[in-house]
Amino acid sequence: MFGTEIERLIQLLSRLPGLGPRSGRRAALALLKRKETLLLPLLEQLGRVAESIRSCRICGNLDSAETCAICRDPARENHSLCVVEDVADLWAIERSGAFKGRYHVLGGTLSALDGVGPDELSIGQLVARVKAGGVEEVILALNATVDGQTTAHYLSERLQGLGIGVSRLAHGVPIGGELDYLDDGTLATALKARRPAAG
Amino acid sequence: MSQGVLSPSGPAASGARACPRLARLTLHEFRNYPALTLDLPQEAPIVVLTGANGAGKTNLLEAISLLSPGRGLRQARLPELLRTGGEGPWRVAARLVSDAGERELGTGLQAESERRQVRIDRRNAQPAELAAVVAVLWLTPQMDRLFLESAGGRRRFLDRLAFLLDPEHARRVAGYERVLRERGRLLADAPASPADSAWLAALESQAAELGVAIAAGRLTAVEQLNTALAQAAEPDFPAALLAVEGTVEGWLASMPALAAEARLAEALALARPKDAATGGSLVGPHRSDLVVSDRRRAVPAARCSTGEQKALLLAIVLAEARLVAGLRGLPPLLLLDEVSAHLDQGRRAALCQRLLAHGGQVWLTGTEPALFDALKGRACALAIANGRARLEEWAV
Ligand SMILES: Nc1ncnc2c1ncn2[C@@H]1O[C@H](COP(=O)(O)OP(=O)(O)OP(=O)(O)O)[C@@H](O)[C@H]1O
Ligand SMILES: [Mg+2]
Ligand SMILES: [Zn+2]
């Protein structure tokens, strides 16, 4: 039905989250029909993004500068540091507008079964940031999954004795609920109602 | 294409109870059914499936059991459910009616996916969300040996009872099992370095939190069931008495939950060298057992006769159904596969009386309609053959 070039485009589009073969076909067709207004601008933007986007050297957020906009922003509070698993969680908390401090993106969660240990995550960098001073509270905004909570336990252990407060999100999050899926109001409430981590 | 369609027999009889019940069930490429649509008469909350061996009675119950979280009453792997030679994916859909209105439930295996898809009212949902909409409780012939075989089966049975009373229980059990697997891998992989010991401690404190919550959930379920069983004591049905035997459950009898958590975390830490050697885990609620006895005669279930054991199981399942109905306002769909086998005529009649009193829908199977004579005129009977269903003469 399709030539191989179009087939390949559909295959690639189908790999995007939320898309399957069916929506991949629809997306491909939309791009091909709107070459000037959609395909070419998208191509150009993808090129720019591929060229410039990198992980922030301080927090792990994605940005086109070496230091991300949040880390550069002088208005944000230095004393409060929010630890998240993934950039998606950072974006979710930013959308809620409930947090004015800085972030630290771990890049995943501890999972022996998946071969992810402390060295695979940016835990060393986190401890170094705290030791460098200025941070008074670390908020562990990890998902309510088993791996998320194991990681939270581990981090509160590693951060103990550094003279800072460590707290966890109070989430009555639905089963396996991940931060990215929470509505902004719920997330804001969970942030406000955070409680000290037991360690 | 739909086969074996039954027409609903008019509007619900006046005064019909408003328990949640399936009004329509649709199977597609499921087990031996290429396509089946059942429209069930509203006035009969009891559905009797009859048919020869291999007709597809149990398969139909299995389809209904997949309207709840988990792998259904056969614990099948999802791809097994696709009809041999059938064009995938398999699907099961149902319309559930109750006081609260109608709900549309659906499940199936997504193409190229390991996880089953769940739809509630035409939107995608997590399997766990099904538990809030419908409770499903079953008894199968495989469970006849429950009291004679290893503790694992009894533990799963108990956990299912606890889950129906508190859906959070399932999440805790799944989480606990995952934490133990993580810990096992870590112990096997690495000779404990300091970093790993903090990691192990993190896993063990998770295991302790979840493990104590699981033990507490089981104790609550057993306590509630014993109360319900004592209230329902009838002469022609045995009275079951339940208890949980387990280290952590034992601790909870003598100390607060937080102390039990600390103790479990400590015990796990101490057991690391042994657990590393055996590849298992010595202590925790995954080693507990459900102990059942005949209350009146004070005889352990394992020493009761085959029919007495069946009656004990039925007593527990019926008590659970009443509890779930009372505490959660959600009378479960009861799936009773071949329950009449092993029961004498007196017990069979008593069972039928109890089923008529149950607030929710009941699905029964048997090879002979004669087994259900006591339900004549009060149940909807379906004859199953060749992947089709036909409404039987002696129906409502
Ligand atoms: N994936 C599958 N595809 C096609 N047929 C299957 C599949 N799985 C099971 N079957 C067949 O479905 C048939 C009906 O099985 P089922 O267990 O429902 O029978 P039953 O009516 O409960 O019989 P019994 O009275 O012996 O318990 C069996 O012949 C079985 O081999
Ligand atoms: Mg069968
Ligand atoms: Zn940054």
XYZ file of C-alpha atoms and ligand atoms in Angstrom:
628
model
C 0.000 0.000 0.000
C 2.837 2.485 0.872
C 6.222 3.050 -0.649
C 9.119 2.080 1.631
C 9.929 5.718 2.512
C 6.444 6.370 3.772
C 6.424 2.973 5.491
C 9.598 3.938 7.344
C 8.105 7.296 8.382
C 5.009 5.557 9.730
C 7.140 3.074 11.635
C 9.088 5.875 13.288
C 5.997 7.889 14.145
C 4.304 4.789 15.599
C 7.103 4.522 18.122
C 6.167 7.819 19.736
C 4.411 7.395 23.080
C 0.657 7.454 22.737
C 0.780 6.634 19.040
C 0.224 3.212 17.502
C 0.309 2.048 13.894
C -3.081 3.638 13.249
C -2.300 7.082 14.600
C 1.166 6.772 13.054
C -0.483 6.483 9.647
C -2.697 9.478 10.364
C 0.231 11.585 11.531
C 2.293 10.629 8.469
C -0.533 11.559 6.150
C -1.063 14.897 7.896
C 2.632 15.715 7.496
C 2.703 14.731 3.849
C -0.394 16.719 3.000
C 0.855 19.825 4.771
C 4.416 19.952 3.579
C 4.868 23.730 3.747
C 2.968 24.475 6.910
C 3.806 21.389 8.954
C 6.437 19.016 7.549
C 9.178 21.529 6.752
C 8.808 23.621 9.932
C 8.823 20.392 11.963
C 11.924 19.168 10.159
C 13.683 22.432 10.853
C 12.687 22.464 14.510
C 13.709 18.841 15.012
C 17.090 19.684 13.561
C 17.509 22.648 15.895
C 16.458 20.626 18.915
C 18.730 17.717 18.018
C 21.587 20.183 17.683
C 21.106 22.211 20.822
C 19.225 20.304 23.542
C 21.312 18.773 26.300
C 21.006 17.798 29.933
C 21.616 20.673 32.336
C 25.003 20.078 33.965
C 23.614 21.062 37.363
C 20.164 19.482 37.615
C 19.697 17.168 34.626
C 16.777 19.130 33.138
C 16.645 19.428 29.358
C 17.481 22.795 27.841
C 19.396 24.329 24.978
C 21.879 25.980 27.347
C 24.504 24.183 29.388
C 22.756 25.463 32.497
C 18.983 25.275 32.266
C 16.565 28.176 32.617
C 15.486 27.062 36.086
C 19.043 26.790 37.381
C 19.815 30.224 35.893
C 16.727 31.932 37.304
C 17.866 34.184 40.201
C 14.292 34.406 41.551
C 14.136 30.730 42.506
C 14.853 29.662 46.053
C 18.200 27.992 46.629
C 17.370 26.478 49.977
C 14.824 24.031 48.688
C 15.746 21.189 46.329
C 13.195 18.885 44.745
C 14.414 15.450 43.618
C 12.504 13.819 40.742
C 12.978 10.639 38.737
C 12.582 12.091 35.313
C 12.282 15.347 33.379
C 8.587 14.499 32.859
C 8.083 14.767 36.632
C 9.923 18.090 36.708
C 7.611 19.397 34.007
C 4.570 18.124 35.915
C 5.605 19.956 39.086
C 6.396 23.106 37.104
C 2.927 22.954 35.534
C 1.380 22.863 39.004
C 3.231 26.080 39.853
C 3.450 24.928 43.457
C 7.229 24.823 43.811
C 9.634 27.756 43.717
C 12.941 26.053 44.481
C 15.466 24.118 42.371
C 15.397 20.589 40.980
C 17.533 17.512 40.724
C 16.696 14.898 38.089
C 17.873 11.393 39.080
C 17.420 9.815 35.697
C 15.446 6.809 36.953
C 14.969 4.674 40.043
C 16.988 1.962 41.724
C 16.101 -1.433 40.366
C 18.301 -4.462 40.805
C 16.078 -6.435 38.444
C 16.606 -3.882 35.680
C 20.290 -3.445 36.471
C 19.959 0.158 37.679
C 22.180 0.832 40.690
C 23.177 4.036 42.518
C 25.995 4.641 40.034
C 23.573 4.690 37.120
C 21.648 7.554 38.732
C 22.841 11.072 39.502
C 23.002 10.343 43.228
C 26.666 11.292 43.633
C 25.926 14.687 42.052
C 22.966 15.164 44.394
C 25.061 14.513 47.492
C 27.738 16.866 46.137
C 25.164 19.617 45.557
C 23.920 19.309 49.114
C 27.434 19.249 50.534
C 28.303 22.388 48.557
C 25.904 24.245 50.892
C 22.876 26.486 50.616
C 20.321 23.677 50.596
C 18.178 23.408 53.707
C 15.491 21.012 52.572
C 15.458 18.162 50.062
C 12.008 17.087 48.881
C 11.912 13.566 47.490
C 9.167 13.813 44.858
C 9.451 10.229 43.702
C 6.637 8.151 42.293
C 4.520 5.971 44.539
C 5.790 2.856 42.759
C 7.801 0.261 44.657
C 11.029 1.308 42.933
C 10.275 4.982 43.521
C 9.761 4.414 47.223
C 12.842 2.183 47.552
C 14.851 4.974 45.960
C 13.337 7.470 48.397
C 14.356 5.262 51.351
C 17.854 4.943 49.934
C 18.235 8.683 49.369
C 17.064 9.652 52.831
C 19.701 7.257 54.173
C 22.421 8.784 51.984
C 21.403 12.340 52.881
C 21.361 11.694 56.588
C 23.897 13.562 58.687
C 24.319 16.366 56.177
C 22.391 18.779 58.396
C 19.407 19.239 56.095
C 15.741 18.320 56.292
C 14.533 15.515 54.031
C 10.831 15.251 53.253
C 8.626 13.146 51.012
C 5.551 13.942 48.993
C 2.388 13.079 50.830
C 0.552 11.447 48.054
C -2.622 9.530 48.318
C -1.761 8.755 44.725
C -3.823 6.118 42.980
C -2.267 2.726 42.408
C 1.037 2.924 40.582
C 0.142 6.554 39.936
C 2.966 8.512 38.493
C 3.510 12.187 38.993
C 3.141 12.999 35.351
C -0.444 11.726 35.401
C -1.560 13.648 38.465
C -3.600 16.722 37.897
C -1.948 19.958 38.910
C -4.164 20.495 41.962
C -3.404 17.066 43.421
C 0.283 17.589 42.908
C 0.201 20.995 44.575
C -1.606 19.498 47.579
C 0.882 16.631 47.784
C 3.741 19.125 47.762
C 2.222 21.301 50.475
C 1.428 18.314 52.681
C 4.911 16.822 52.423
C 6.137 15.046 55.524
C 9.568 14.326 56.959
C 11.141 11.179 55.545
C 11.811 8.509 58.164
C 15.135 7.488 56.644
C -21.349 -11.631 13.841
C -22.851 -12.798 17.054
C -24.042 -16.244 17.870
C -26.309 -17.603 20.519
C -28.150 -14.361 21.156
C -30.862 -14.512 23.755
C -33.491 -11.878 23.835
C -33.991 -10.251 27.203
C -37.388 -11.180 28.506
C -38.967 -7.812 29.015
C -38.410 -5.197 31.696
C -37.087 -6.208 35.086
C -39.692 -7.666 37.380
C -40.972 -5.141 39.878
C -39.098 -5.247 43.169
C -36.093 -6.869 41.539
C -33.041 -6.409 43.684
C -30.596 -3.890 42.337
C -27.427 -5.842 42.929
C -24.733 -5.408 40.290
C -25.224 -8.069 37.637
C -24.129 -8.717 34.122
C -26.916 -7.931 31.706
C -24.824 -8.673 28.648
C -21.619 -10.593 28.111
C -19.678 -10.665 24.857
C -16.723 -12.914 24.071
C -14.548 -12.599 21.019
C -11.907 -15.181 20.053
C -11.758 -16.237 23.689
C -10.790 -19.876 24.420
C -13.270 -22.065 22.487
C -15.615 -19.147 21.655
C -15.131 -17.421 18.289
C -17.946 -14.990 19.095
C -20.670 -15.123 21.701
C -23.179 -12.597 22.960
C -25.330 -13.369 25.983
C -28.239 -11.134 26.900
C -29.413 -12.180 30.311
C -32.960 -11.912 31.591
C -33.056 -9.307 34.334
C -35.297 -11.070 36.801
C -33.001 -14.039 37.411
C -29.882 -13.250 39.414
C -28.847 -16.900 39.241
C -27.479 -18.231 35.975
C -26.963 -21.969 35.529
C -24.668 -23.189 32.743
C -25.053 -26.806 31.734
C -23.344 -28.817 29.037
C -21.109 -31.771 28.297
C -17.477 -31.968 29.338
C -15.486 -29.572 27.213
C -18.534 -27.538 26.174
C -17.037 -24.276 27.448
C -18.700 -23.735 30.824
C -15.525 -23.040 32.752
C -14.229 -20.883 29.908
C -17.284 -18.669 30.258
C -16.704 -18.256 33.992
C -13.049 -17.534 33.291
C -14.081 -14.751 30.923
C -16.172 -13.177 33.694
C -13.343 -13.572 36.190
C -11.169 -11.425 33.909
C -13.440 -8.492 34.644
C -11.449 -8.179 37.858
C -7.732 -7.417 38.309
C -5.347 -10.354 38.016
C -5.164 -13.335 35.735
C -8.584 -14.845 36.273
C -9.763 -18.089 37.805
C -7.267 -20.283 35.974
C -4.296 -17.976 36.556
C -3.732 -18.259 32.826
C -1.073 -16.463 30.851
C -2.789 -13.926 28.632
C -1.818 -15.281 25.193
C -3.236 -18.707 26.174
C -6.685 -17.187 26.194
C -6.697 -16.528 22.468
C -8.741 -19.154 20.627
C -6.516 -21.711 18.954
C -6.447 -20.796 15.290
C -8.350 -17.609 16.075
C -7.593 -14.145 14.792
C -6.416 -12.027 17.707
C -6.852 -10.203 19.889
C -9.253 -11.874 22.313
C -11.806 -9.665 24.002
C -14.346 -9.908 26.809
C -16.913 -7.175 27.290
C -19.803 -6.830 29.673
C -22.610 -4.501 30.579
C -23.068 -4.330 34.310
C -26.334 -2.979 35.668
C -27.066 -1.962 39.235
C -28.787 0.704 41.284
C -26.048 3.090 40.308
C -26.836 2.650 36.621
C -25.012 0.917 33.817
C -21.303 0.388 33.435
C -19.474 -0.879 30.371
C -16.477 -3.088 31.130
C -14.072 -4.543 28.649
C -10.747 -6.309 28.595
C -8.484 -7.990 26.082
C -4.949 -8.444 24.955
C -3.487 -5.600 22.959
C -1.597 -6.555 19.842
C 2.126 -7.041 20.540
C 1.595 -6.314 24.202
C 2.180 -8.269 27.360
C -0.291 -6.258 29.367
C -3.974 -6.620 29.010
C -6.020 -3.648 28.075
C -8.911 -2.605 30.276
C -11.753 -0.298 29.323
C -14.240 1.134 31.774
C -17.125 3.090 30.309
C -15.306 3.323 26.976
C -12.070 4.821 28.269
C -8.762 3.106 28.949
C -8.190 2.172 32.565
C -5.733 0.325 34.777
C -6.757 -3.260 35.643
C -6.729 -2.275 39.317
C -9.536 0.218 38.672
C -11.888 -2.684 37.931
C -11.901 -3.514 41.632
C -13.884 -0.370 42.408
C -16.590 -1.216 39.884
C -17.186 -4.915 40.367
C -16.124 -7.629 42.805
C -15.727 -11.156 41.459
C -15.363 -14.197 43.678
C -14.947 -17.785 42.488
C -14.668 -21.378 43.525
C -13.261 -23.930 41.089
C -12.672 -27.704 41.211
C -8.919 -27.002 41.359
C -9.534 -25.514 44.792
C -10.932 -28.825 46.067
C -7.437 -29.776 47.173
C -6.737 -26.419 48.796
C -6.548 -27.839 52.322
C -4.351 -30.767 51.302
C -1.741 -29.013 49.211
C 1.001 -26.514 49.988
C 0.491 -23.280 51.883
C 0.967 -21.176 48.735
C -2.528 -21.905 47.427
C -4.151 -21.132 50.775
C -2.157 -17.920 51.059
C -3.325 -16.801 47.614
C -6.892 -17.687 48.558
C -6.628 -15.649 51.753
C -5.032 -12.734 49.923
C -7.874 -12.752 47.420
C -10.406 -12.655 50.266
C -8.496 -9.765 51.854
C -8.255 -7.969 48.505
C -12.014 -8.087 47.947
C -12.490 -6.474 51.344
C -9.716 -3.927 50.730
C -8.544 -3.521 47.102
C -5.300 -1.908 48.315
C -4.249 -5.343 49.541
C -3.407 -6.488 46.003
C -1.102 -3.536 45.392
C 0.726 -4.275 48.630
C 1.171 -7.956 47.808
C 2.460 -7.179 44.311
C 4.802 -4.519 45.726
C 6.067 -6.804 48.467
C 6.821 -9.588 46.003
C 8.693 -7.197 43.761
C 10.771 -5.865 46.665
C 11.722 -9.413 47.663
C 12.762 -10.199 44.093
C 14.857 -7.026 44.011
C 16.505 -7.953 47.288
C 17.146 -11.506 46.084
C 18.839 -10.199 42.952
C 20.982 -7.774 44.919
C 22.065 -10.484 47.362
C 22.905 -12.822 44.514
C 24.763 -10.228 42.435
C 27.042 -8.376 44.769
C 29.138 -9.237 47.747
C 27.809 -6.552 50.089
C 29.671 -3.303 49.551
C 28.740 -0.327 51.761
C 26.617 1.235 49.020
C 24.746 -2.003 48.522
C 24.053 -2.309 52.194
C 22.215 1.031 52.156
C 20.326 -0.199 49.097
C 19.464 -3.465 50.850
C 18.294 -1.506 53.886
C 16.046 0.619 51.648
C 14.505 -2.530 50.171
C 14.114 -4.133 53.573
C 12.378 -1.149 55.105
C 9.984 -1.159 52.124
C 9.460 -4.899 52.574
C 8.784 -4.358 56.266
C 6.195 -1.624 55.664
C 4.387 -3.611 52.998
C 4.774 -6.932 54.793
C 3.259 -5.699 58.035
C 0.397 -4.052 56.133
C -0.251 -7.352 54.353
C -0.268 -9.292 57.617
C -2.610 -6.746 59.172
C -4.934 -6.923 56.165
C -5.089 -10.697 56.435
C -5.807 -10.594 60.162
C -8.619 -8.111 59.606
C -10.123 -10.266 56.851
C -9.956 -13.403 58.997
C -11.536 -11.627 61.947
C -14.370 -10.241 59.816
C -14.912 -13.617 58.159
C -15.046 -15.439 61.486
C -17.696 -13.044 62.728
C -19.728 -13.477 59.544
C -19.311 -17.267 59.662
C -20.436 -17.436 63.282
C -23.571 -15.420 62.471
C -24.470 -17.693 59.586
C -24.123 -21.009 61.394
C -26.806 -23.288 59.977
C -27.179 -26.947 60.889
C -26.854 -28.386 57.383
C -23.778 -26.364 56.510
C -20.462 -26.642 58.332
C -19.204 -23.649 60.279
C -15.670 -22.786 59.247
C -13.170 -21.227 61.611
C -10.206 -19.374 60.127
C -6.807 -18.411 61.472
C -3.560 -17.096 59.985
C -0.377 -18.802 61.043
C 2.658 -16.647 60.438
C 5.535 -14.939 62.183
C 4.552 -11.382 61.333
C 0.851 -12.031 61.976
C 1.962 -13.404 65.368
C 3.939 -10.241 66.172
C 0.912 -8.100 65.437
C -0.959 -9.870 68.227
C 1.517 -8.573 70.771
C 2.953 -5.307 69.452
C 1.935 -2.206 67.502
C 2.424 -2.171 63.727
C 5.405 0.204 63.863
C 7.254 -2.098 66.238
C 6.478 -5.055 63.990
C 7.877 -3.123 61.006
C 11.110 -2.429 62.848
C 11.337 -6.054 63.879
C 10.747 -7.361 60.364
C 13.321 -4.976 58.872
C 15.797 -6.148 61.498
C 15.042 -9.824 60.876
C 15.537 -9.327 57.131
C 18.879 -7.605 57.698
C 20.018 -10.459 59.936
C 18.943 -13.063 57.403
C 21.012 -11.596 54.543
C 23.823 -14.198 54.567
C 21.388 -17.126 54.758
C 19.060 -15.612 52.162
C 22.017 -15.015 49.840
C 22.871 -18.708 50.104
C 19.355 -20.037 49.611
C 18.155 -17.433 47.120
C 14.950 -16.994 49.090
C 13.883 -15.112 52.139
C 13.475 -16.763 55.515
C 11.045 -14.489 57.231
C 7.962 -12.539 56.188
C 4.281 -12.838 55.342
C 5.133 -14.808 52.178
C 5.619 -17.777 54.469
C 2.291 -17.568 56.313
C -0.524 -20.071 56.058
C -4.299 -19.986 56.317
C -5.553 -22.554 58.809
C -9.176 -23.650 58.519
C -11.145 -25.984 60.738
C -14.692 -27.136 61.257
C -15.732 -25.001 64.191
C -18.452 -27.271 65.537
C -16.463 -30.466 65.522
C -13.059 -28.818 66.075
C -11.545 -30.852 63.239
C -8.870 -29.364 60.944
C -10.085 -29.007 57.357
C -7.401 -31.343 56.022
C -8.946 -34.132 58.088
C -12.510 -33.506 56.897
C -14.049 -35.604 54.124
C -13.946 -34.403 50.512
C -17.540 -33.198 50.634
C -17.049 -31.575 54.027
C -14.018 -29.696 52.706
C -16.062 -28.456 49.767
C -18.797 -27.307 52.121
C -16.243 -25.479 54.304
C -14.908 -23.643 51.250
C -18.419 -22.744 50.174
C -19.226 -21.461 53.651
C -16.149 -19.203 53.507
C -16.949 -17.940 50.025
C -20.567 -17.193 50.924
C -19.539 -15.404 54.109
C -17.069 -13.356 52.090
C -19.780 -12.461 49.594
C -22.015 -11.188 52.415
C -19.145 -9.226 53.931
C -18.134 -7.556 50.688
C -21.777 -6.696 50.066
C -22.172 -5.293 53.580
C -18.881 -3.435 53.975
C -18.359 -2.153 50.449
C -21.940 -2.150 49.223
C -20.739 -4.231 46.305
C -22.297 -7.728 46.265
C -19.786 -9.814 44.303
C -20.480 -11.789 41.167
C -20.139 -15.363 42.412
C -18.649 -17.876 39.980
C -19.160 -21.393 41.289
C -17.689 -23.972 38.937
C -19.052 -27.480 39.499
C -19.836 -26.859 43.141
C -22.470 -29.556 43.325
C -19.993 -32.351 42.756
C -19.178 -33.908 46.151
C -22.190 -32.335 47.873
C -24.981 -34.580 49.165
C -28.581 -33.709 48.461
C -29.146 -31.977 51.814
C -26.131 -29.713 51.378
C -27.062 -29.047 47.746
C -30.507 -27.850 48.786
C -29.008 -25.728 51.579
C -26.595 -24.206 49.081
C -29.420 -23.329 46.698
C -31.294 -21.604 49.544
C -28.208 -19.582 50.406
C -27.614 -18.630 46.803
C -31.168 -17.393 46.454
C -30.542 -15.194 49.484
C -27.241 -13.815 48.152
C -27.607 -10.243 46.997
C -25.445 -10.546 43.908
C -25.431 -12.452 40.675
C -24.436 -16.126 40.859
C -23.067 -18.206 37.977
C -23.221 -21.971 38.441
C -22.018 -24.783 36.195
C -22.724 -28.500 36.042
C -22.996 -31.261 33.495
C -26.606 -32.095 34.456
C -29.500 -29.655 34.903
C -30.890 -32.119 37.467
C -28.181 -30.991 39.928
C -29.961 -27.674 40.232
C -33.537 -28.852 40.625
C -33.971 -26.750 43.754
C -33.494 -23.651 41.579
C -36.091 -24.655 39.024
C -38.190 -21.678 38.018
C -35.933 -19.289 39.889
C -32.831 -19.268 37.738
C -31.894 -18.678 34.162
C -30.541 -21.874 32.644
C -28.267 -21.838 29.619
C -27.263 -24.923 27.702
C -23.728 -24.575 26.369
C -22.601 -26.461 23.277
C -20.307 -25.766 20.333
C -19.432 -22.263 21.468
C -23.091 -21.252 21.655
C -25.586 -20.774 24.469
C -29.281 -21.614 24.386
C -31.912 -20.611 26.939
C -33.273 -23.797 28.522
C -36.905 -24.734 28.944
C -37.030 -24.678 32.716
C -35.822 -21.128 32.844
C -37.733 -18.336 34.517
N -7.223 -21.194 23.721
C -8.154 -22.113 23.390
N -8.612 -22.178 22.110
C -9.553 -23.081 21.755
N -10.098 -23.960 22.593
C -9.678 -23.954 23.869
C -8.701 -23.025 24.341
N -8.472 -23.255 25.641
C -9.289 -24.265 25.978
N -10.019 -24.698 24.940
C -11.018 -25.763 24.877
O -12.260 -25.286 25.357
C -13.062 -26.408 25.649
C -13.994 -26.112 26.796
O -13.262 -26.031 27.996
P -13.987 -25.783 29.397
O -12.962 -25.990 30.447
O -14.703 -24.508 29.385
O -15.041 -26.986 29.420
P -16.192 -27.254 30.460
O -17.481 -27.029 29.779
O -15.953 -26.530 31.716
O -15.997 -28.840 30.673
P -16.011 -29.746 32.021
O -17.412 -30.125 32.257
O -15.179 -30.898 31.643
O -15.412 -28.945 33.124
C -12.106 -27.567 25.890
O -12.296 -28.544 24.896
C -10.728 -26.939 25.763
O -9.800 -27.813 25.169
Mg -15.298 -27.068 33.585
Zn 19.270 22.893 35.654
